[in-house]
mmCIF file of C-alpha atoms in Angstrom:
data_model
loop_
_atom_site.group_PDB
_atom_site.id
_atom_site.type_symbol
_atom_site.label_atom_id
_atom_site.label_comp_id
_atom_site.label_asym_id
_atom_site.label_seq_id
_atom_site.Cartn_x
_atom_site.Cartn_y
_atom_site.Cartn_z
ATOM 1 C CA MET A 1 0.000 0.000 0.000
ATOM 2 C CA SER A 2 1.443 3.447 -1.073
ATOM 3 C CA ARG A 3 2.037 6.020 1.686
ATOM 4 C CA GLU A 4 1.781 8.998 -0.772
ATOM 5 C CA PRO A 5 -1.030 11.285 0.290
ATOM 6 C CA ARG A 6 -4.123 11.310 -1.885
ATOM 7 C CA ARG A 7 -4.614 14.353 -4.144
ATOM 8 C CA TYR A 8 -8.035 15.905 -3.599
ATOM 9 C CA THR A 9 -7.999 17.500 -7.009
ATOM 10 C CA GLU A 10 -8.335 14.045 -8.504
ATOM 11 C CA SER A 11 -11.795 12.589 -8.574
ATOM 12 C CA GLY A 12 -12.589 8.949 -8.702
ATOM 13 C CA GLU A 13 -15.185 6.435 -7.855
ATOM 14 C CA GLY A 14 -15.609 5.546 -4.238
ATOM 15 C CA ALA A 15 -14.524 9.006 -3.001
ATOM 16 C CA SER A 16 -16.070 10.032 0.275
ATOM 17 C CA PRO A 17 -18.529 12.953 0.400
ATOM 18 C CA GLU A 18 -15.938 15.047 2.201
ATOM 19 C CA ALA A 19 -13.379 14.427 -0.522
ATOM 20 C CA ALA A 20 -15.880 15.239 -3.279
ATOM 21 C CA PHE A 21 -16.805 18.489 -1.544
ATOM 22 C CA MET A 22 -13.189 19.532 -1.180
ATOM 23 C CA HIS A 23 -12.530 18.645 -4.787
ATOM 24 C CA ALA A 24 -15.336 20.913 -6.002
ATOM 25 C CA LEU A 25 -14.243 23.722 -3.694
ATOM 26 C CA ILE A 26 -10.615 23.560 -4.796
ATOM 27 C CA ARG A 27 -11.555 23.468 -8.461
ATOM 28 C CA THR A 28 -13.797 26.528 -8.032
ATOM 29 C CA GLU A 29 -11.128 28.558 -6.240
ATOM 30 C CA ARG A 30 -8.279 27.498 -8.528
ATOM 31 C CA THR A 31 -8.361 30.815 -10.383
ATOM 32 C CA ALA A 32 -7.986 32.792 -7.144
ATOM 33 C CA LEU A 33 -4.784 31.249 -5.714
ATOM 34 C CA PRO A 34 -2.832 33.333 -3.202
ATOM 35 C CA SER A 35 0.596 34.762 -3.897
ATOM 36 C CA GLU A 36 3.859 33.230 -2.666
ATOM 37 C CA GLU A 37 3.989 35.671 0.239
ATOM 38 C CA GLN A 38 0.466 34.792 1.335
ATOM 39 C CA LEU A 39 1.202 31.067 1.064
ATOM 40 C CA ALA A 40 4.229 31.517 3.306
ATOM 41 C CA LYS A 41 2.112 33.301 5.918
ATOM 42 C CA ILE A 42 -0.536 30.570 5.739
ATOM 43 C CA GLU A 43 2.121 27.886 6.149
ATOM 44 C CA ASP A 44 3.550 29.638 9.208
ATOM 45 C CA ARG A 45 0.089 29.801 10.787
ATOM 46 C CA LEU A 46 -1.026 26.276 9.895
ATOM 47 C CA GLY A 47 2.239 24.499 10.718
ATOM 48 C CA PRO A 48 1.677 24.240 14.483
ATOM 49 C CA ILE A 49 -2.026 23.486 13.948
ATOM 50 C CA LEU A 50 -1.271 20.557 11.642
ATOM 51 C CA THR A 51 1.353 19.205 14.016
ATOM 52 C CA ARG A 52 -1.013 19.292 16.971
ATOM 53 C CA SER A 53 -3.830 17.830 14.872
ATOM 54 C CA GLN A 54 -1.715 14.838 13.853
ATOM 55 C CA ALA A 55 -0.629 14.243 17.431
ATOM 56 C CA ASN A 56 -4.124 14.487 18.775
ATOM 57 C CA GLY A 57 -5.394 12.302 15.949
ATOM 58 C CA ARG A 58 -3.190 9.445 16.996
ATOM 59 C CA ALA A 59 -4.191 9.677 20.624
ATOM 60 C CA SER A 60 -7.855 10.554 20.332
ATOM 61 C CA SER A 61 -10.490 8.274 19.030
ATOM 62 C CA GLY A 62 -13.032 11.138 18.532
ATOM 63 C CA MET A 63 -11.711 12.242 15.065
ATOM 64 C CA PRO A 64 -10.275 9.835 12.540
ATOM 65 C CA LEU A 65 -6.727 10.412 11.472
ATOM 66 C CA ARG A 66 -7.699 10.740 7.874
ATOM 67 C CA MET A 67 -9.847 13.848 8.607
ATOM 68 C CA ALA A 68 -6.896 16.030 9.595
ATOM 69 C CA PRO A 69 -5.770 16.761 6.040
ATOM 70 C CA LEU A 70 -9.333 17.748 5.173
ATOM 71 C CA VAL A 71 -9.451 20.270 7.976
ATOM 72 C CA ALA A 72 -6.153 21.792 6.853
ATOM 73 C CA VAL A 73 -7.250 22.094 3.255
ATOM 74 C CA ALA A 74 -10.538 23.673 4.338
ATOM 75 C CA ALA A 75 -8.626 26.278 6.315
ATOM 76 C CA VAL A 76 -6.440 27.061 3.293
ATOM 77 C CA VAL A 77 -9.473 27.418 1.057
ATOM 78 C CA ALA A 78 -11.247 29.686 3.565
ATOM 79 C CA LEU A 79 -8.243 31.979 3.837
ATOM 80 C CA THR A 80 -7.862 32.034 0.072
ATOM 81 C CA ALA A 81 -11.535 32.907 -0.457
ATOM 82 C CA GLY A 82 -11.305 35.710 2.112
ATOM 83 C CA THR A 83 -8.247 37.153 0.412
ATOM 84 C CA PHE A 84 -9.930 36.961 -2.975
ATOM 85 C CA ALA A 85 -13.053 38.643 -1.622
ATOM 86 C CA VAL A 86 -10.972 41.475 -0.164
ATOM 87 C CA ARG A 87 -9.112 41.975 -3.437
ATOM 88 C CA SER A 88 -12.241 41.871 -5.615
ATOM 89 C CA ARG A 89 -14.278 44.284 -3.452
ATOM 90 C CA PRO A 90 -14.856 47.519 -5.412
ATOM 91 C CA GLU A 91 -13.603 50.716 -3.880
ATOM 92 C CA HIS A 92 -16.100 53.436 -3.219
ATOM 93 C CA GLY A 93 -14.399 56.760 -3.645
ATOM 94 C CA PRO A 94 -15.550 60.318 -3.711
ATOM 95 C CA GLN A 95 -16.335 60.050 -7.400
ATOM 96 C CA SER A 96 -18.982 57.350 -6.854
ATOM 97 C CA GLN A 97 -20.465 59.372 -4.010
ATOM 98 C CA VAL A 98 -20.579 62.450 -6.194
ATOM 99 C CA SER A 99 -22.260 60.509 -8.993
ATOM 100 C CA ALA A 100 -24.782 59.097 -6.532
ATOM 101 C CA VAL A 101 -25.547 62.558 -5.212
ATOM 102 C CA GLY A 102 -25.797 63.911 -8.747
ATOM 103 C CA SER A 103 -28.218 61.199 -9.801
ATOM 104 C CA SER A 104 -30.344 61.749 -6.722
ATOM 105 C CA ASN A 105 -30.408 65.483 -7.368
ATOM 106 C CA GLY A 106 -31.331 64.905 -10.976
ATOM 107 C CA THR A 107 -34.416 62.930 -10.087
ATOM 108 C CA ALA A 108 -35.463 64.783 -6.925
ATOM 109 C CA GLU A 109 -38.246 67.275 -7.211
ATOM 110 C CA ASP A 110 -37.907 70.847 -6.078
ATOM 111 C CA PRO A 111 -39.757 71.076 -2.734
ATOM 112 C CA ARG A 112 -40.214 74.848 -3.059
ATOM 113 C CA PRO A 113 -43.798 75.781 -3.918
ATOM 114 C CA THR A 114 -44.243 77.595 -7.178
ATOM 115 C CA LYS A 115 -45.551 81.131 -6.933
ATOM 116 C CA PRO A 116 -48.758 81.655 -8.905
ATOM 117 C CA LEU A 117 -48.505 84.032 -11.822
ATOM 118 C CA GLU A 118 -49.977 87.425 -11.159
ATOM 119 C CA GLN A 119 -52.772 88.419 -13.480
ATOM 120 C CA PRO A 120 -52.089 91.685 -15.312
ATOM 121 C CA THR A 121 -54.282 94.550 -14.240
ATOM 122 C CA PHE A 122 -55.581 97.110 -16.690
ATOM 123 C CA GLU A 123 -56.683 100.561 -15.688
ATOM 124 C CA PRO A 124 -59.956 101.743 -17.188
ATOM 125 C CA SER A 125 -59.415 104.042 -20.086
ATOM 126 C CA ARG A 126 -60.186 107.671 -19.387
ATOM 127 C CA PRO A 127 -62.167 109.727 -21.872
ATOM 128 C CA VAL A 128 -60.023 112.055 -23.893
ATOM 129 C CA THR A 129 -61.071 115.645 -23.481
ATOM 130 C CA THR A 130 -60.063 118.246 -26.010
ATOM 131 C CA THR A 131 -59.591 121.833 -24.985
ATOM 132 C CA ARG A 132 -60.485 124.449 -27.550
ATOM 133 C CA THR A 133 -58.761 127.776 -27.382
ATOM 134 C CA VAL A 134 -60.196 131.117 -28.415
ATOM 135 C CA GLU A 135 -57.917 131.170 -31.455
ATOM 136 C CA SER A 136 -59.395 127.881 -32.739
ATOM 137 C CA LEU A 137 -62.961 129.228 -32.737
ATOM 138 C CA PRO A 138 -64.302 130.493 -36.072
ATOM 139 C CA PRO A 139 -64.510 134.270 -36.452
ATOM 140 C CA ALA A 140 -67.779 135.972 -35.762
ATOM 141 C CA SER A 141 -68.116 137.057 -39.397
ATOM 142 C CA ALA A 142 -68.029 133.414 -40.546
ATOM 143 C CA THR A 143 -71.282 132.593 -38.749
ATOM 144 C CA PRO A 144 -74.081 132.797 -41.324
ATOM 145 C CA ARG A 145 -76.793 135.262 -40.466
ATOM 146 C CA PRO A 146 -80.142 135.588 -42.164
ATOM 147 C CA SER A 147 -80.398 138.622 -44.332
ATOM 148 C CA ALA A 148 -82.358 141.574 -43.081
ATOM 149 C CA VAL A 149 -84.648 141.445 -46.104
ATOM 150 C CA ALA A 150 -85.534 137.791 -45.618
ATOM 151 C CA SER A 151 -86.188 138.297 -41.907
ATOM 152 C CA ALA A 152 -88.436 141.239 -42.701
ATOM 153 C CA VAL A 153 -90.246 139.617 -45.630
ATOM 154 C CA ARG A 154 -91.078 136.218 -44.236
ATOM 155 C CA PRO A 155 -93.025 137.319 -41.179
ATOM 156 C CA THR A 156 -94.799 140.262 -42.997
ATOM 157 C CA CYS A 157 -95.472 138.758 -46.501
ATOM 158 C CA THR A 158 -98.876 137.415 -45.642
ATOM 159 C CA ASP A 159 -100.916 139.797 -47.849
ATOM 160 C CA GLU A 160 -99.054 139.430 -51.156
ATOM 161 C CA VAL A 161 -102.194 139.145 -53.271
ATOM 162 C CA THR A 162 -103.848 142.125 -51.566
ATOM 163 C CA LEU A 163 -100.735 144.242 -52.026
ATOM 164 C CA LEU A 164 -100.591 143.558 -55.781
ATOM 165 C CA GLU A 165 -104.315 144.167 -56.199
ATOM 166 C CA ARG A 166 -103.873 147.607 -54.627
ATOM 167 C CA ALA A 167 -100.954 148.387 -56.936
ATOM 168 C CA ASP A 168 -102.920 147.360 -60.039
ATOM 169 C CA ALA A 169 -105.936 149.403 -58.914
ATOM 170 C CA ALA A 170 -103.758 152.493 -58.447
ATOM 171 C CA LEU A 171 -102.331 151.994 -61.946
ATOM 172 C CA ARG A 172 -105.824 151.728 -63.495
ATOM 173 C CA SER A 173 -106.899 154.880 -61.720
ATOM 174 C CA GLY A 174 -103.979 156.839 -63.241
ATOM 175 C CA ASP A 175 -101.876 156.862 -60.043
ATOM 176 C CA GLY A 176 -98.615 155.615 -61.541
ATOM 177 C CA ALA A 177 -96.568 156.844 -58.569
ATOM 178 C CA GLY A 178 -98.776 155.033 -56.060
ATOM 179 C CA ALA A 179 -98.645 151.850 -58.136
ATOM 180 C CA LEU A 180 -94.829 152.034 -58.345
ATOM 181 C CA THR A 181 -94.586 152.571 -54.566
ATOM 182 C CA LEU A 182 -96.675 149.483 -53.848
ATOM 183 C CA THR A 183 -94.556 147.343 -56.228
ATOM 184 C CA ASN A 184 -91.395 148.475 -54.431
ATOM 185 C CA GLU A 185 -92.970 147.514 -51.113
ATOM 186 C CA HIS A 186 -93.809 144.101 -52.534
ATOM 187 C CA ALA A 187 -90.169 143.625 -53.658
ATOM 188 C CA VAL A 188 -89.000 144.251 -50.096
ATOM 189 C CA ARG A 189 -91.625 142.296 -48.213
ATOM 190 C CA CYS A 190 -92.201 139.445 -50.708
ATOM 191 C CA ALA A 191 -88.887 139.080 -52.515
ATOM 192 C CA THR A 192 -89.484 135.344 -53.023
ATOM 193 C CA GLY A 193 -93.230 135.556 -53.420
ATOM 194 C CA ALA A 194 -95.336 133.630 -55.908
ATOM 195 C CA PHE A 195 -96.407 136.685 -57.980
ATOM 196 C CA VAL A 196 -93.059 138.303 -58.829
ATOM 197 C CA GLN A 197 -93.827 138.373 -62.590
ATOM 198 C CA GLU A 198 -97.149 140.181 -61.955
ATOM 199 C CA ARG A 199 -95.350 142.753 -59.827
ATOM 200 C CA GLU A 200 -92.795 143.448 -62.595
ATOM 201 C CA ARG A 201 -95.566 143.952 -65.224
ATOM 202 C CA ILE A 202 -97.287 146.575 -63.024
ATOM 203 C CA ALA A 203 -93.964 148.347 -62.286
ATOM 204 C CA ILE A 204 -92.957 148.552 -66.009
ATOM 205 C CA GLU A 205 -96.336 150.005 -66.979
ATOM 206 C CA ALA A 206 -96.188 152.497 -64.043
ATOM 207 C CA LEU A 207 -92.778 153.752 -65.250
ATOM 208 C CA GLY A 208 -94.265 154.351 -68.704
ATOM 209 C CA THR A 209 -97.097 156.442 -67.288
ATOM 210 C CA LEU A 210 -94.581 158.511 -65.338
ATOM 211 C CA GLY A 211 -92.499 159.157 -68.497
ATOM 212 C CA ARG A 212 -89.452 157.255 -67.222
ATOM 213 C CA PHE A 213 -88.929 155.436 -70.492
ATOM 214 C CA GLU A 214 -85.274 154.435 -70.083
ATOM 215 C CA GLU A 215 -86.028 152.758 -66.797
ATOM 216 C CA MET A 216 -89.080 151.174 -68.400
ATOM 217 C CA ARG A 217 -87.069 149.668 -71.300
ATOM 218 C CA GLY A 218 -84.227 148.428 -69.031
ATOM 219 C CA ARG A 219 -86.630 146.725 -66.644
ATOM 220 C CA ALA A 220 -88.482 145.156 -69.590
ATOM 221 C CA ARG A 221 -85.248 143.667 -71.008
ATOM 222 C CA GLY A 222 -84.362 142.247 -67.581
ATOM 223 C CA PHE A 223 -87.782 140.649 -67.337
ATOM 224 C CA GLU A 224 -87.399 138.867 -70.700
ATOM 225 C CA ASP A 225 -83.956 137.581 -69.681
ATOM 226 C CA ARG A 226 -85.239 136.175 -66.387
ATOM 227 C CA TYR A 227 -88.573 134.828 -67.629
ATOM 228 C CA PRO A 228 -88.293 134.052 -71.368
ATOM 229 C CA ALA A 229 -91.380 131.795 -71.325
ATOM 230 C CA SER A 230 -93.590 134.099 -69.237
ATOM 231 C CA PRO A 231 -97.115 134.805 -70.540
ATOM 232 C CA HIS A 232 -96.610 138.515 -69.652
ATOM 233 C CA ILE A 233 -93.864 139.085 -72.272
ATOM 234 C CA ARG A 234 -96.324 139.971 -75.101
ATOM 235 C CA HIS A 235 -98.164 142.517 -72.960
ATOM 236 C CA ILE A 236 -94.905 144.109 -71.761
ATOM 237 C CA ARG A 237 -93.608 144.455 -75.353
ATOM 238 C CA ARG A 238 -96.831 146.201 -76.416
ATOM 239 C CA ILE A 239 -96.557 148.670 -73.517
ATOM 240 C CA VAL A 240 -92.944 149.495 -74.458
ATOM 241 C CA ASP A 241 -93.922 149.984 -78.102
ATOM 242 C CA ASP A 242 -96.843 152.281 -77.182
ATOM 243 C CA TYR A 243 -94.677 154.577 -75.043
ATOM 244 C CA SER A 244 -91.843 154.612 -77.629
ATOM 245 C CA LYS A 245 -93.961 156.183 -80.445
#
């Protein structure tokens, strides 16, 4: 029988459960082996333990002698795993803390309440008042005033027909001066009357009786110019012809 210790990295049939467990554990941690310096420290620490374990194993019947190597290997694996865990632990520096704070600030909501917008206020519009100076007023002469003749005629020209009948009667009685006076009164009082043509016929004939032939002819020509279609034109022409012979 060979006295060479059995390698736990080799698997085979009939291996005990403890050996199979150690084999799987060693194979898993093979990539994380300690350095030479760490192995030396582990050997210094485990040397006395292994020596005492072998001595106690021979004397004590509580633990089989073949379990001592398993305990030693388990201790080595535990130390190796702890070293690997310490090496592989990520370092948390100020940069990671700053990034964490930045991300939290980016997603945090602003606790300050928002101030409601003030509604614009509009003052009511005031009516625009214009001030007129004395210079801007129209002159007194520009204000239209009714003529003195019109103001005198309109309220007093209520007896136009009677006035002309009196003038014609005076003419027929041989009172040319009285007839001419009444026609002049009619021209003042009834300047826009309805019987202006009748008034002019009586006045032209009265001038003829008074011997004022130039005035008679001039007034007759003015009548024809103003009223070319008047029915009195023939009678006026005959009067002018009679006093011109």
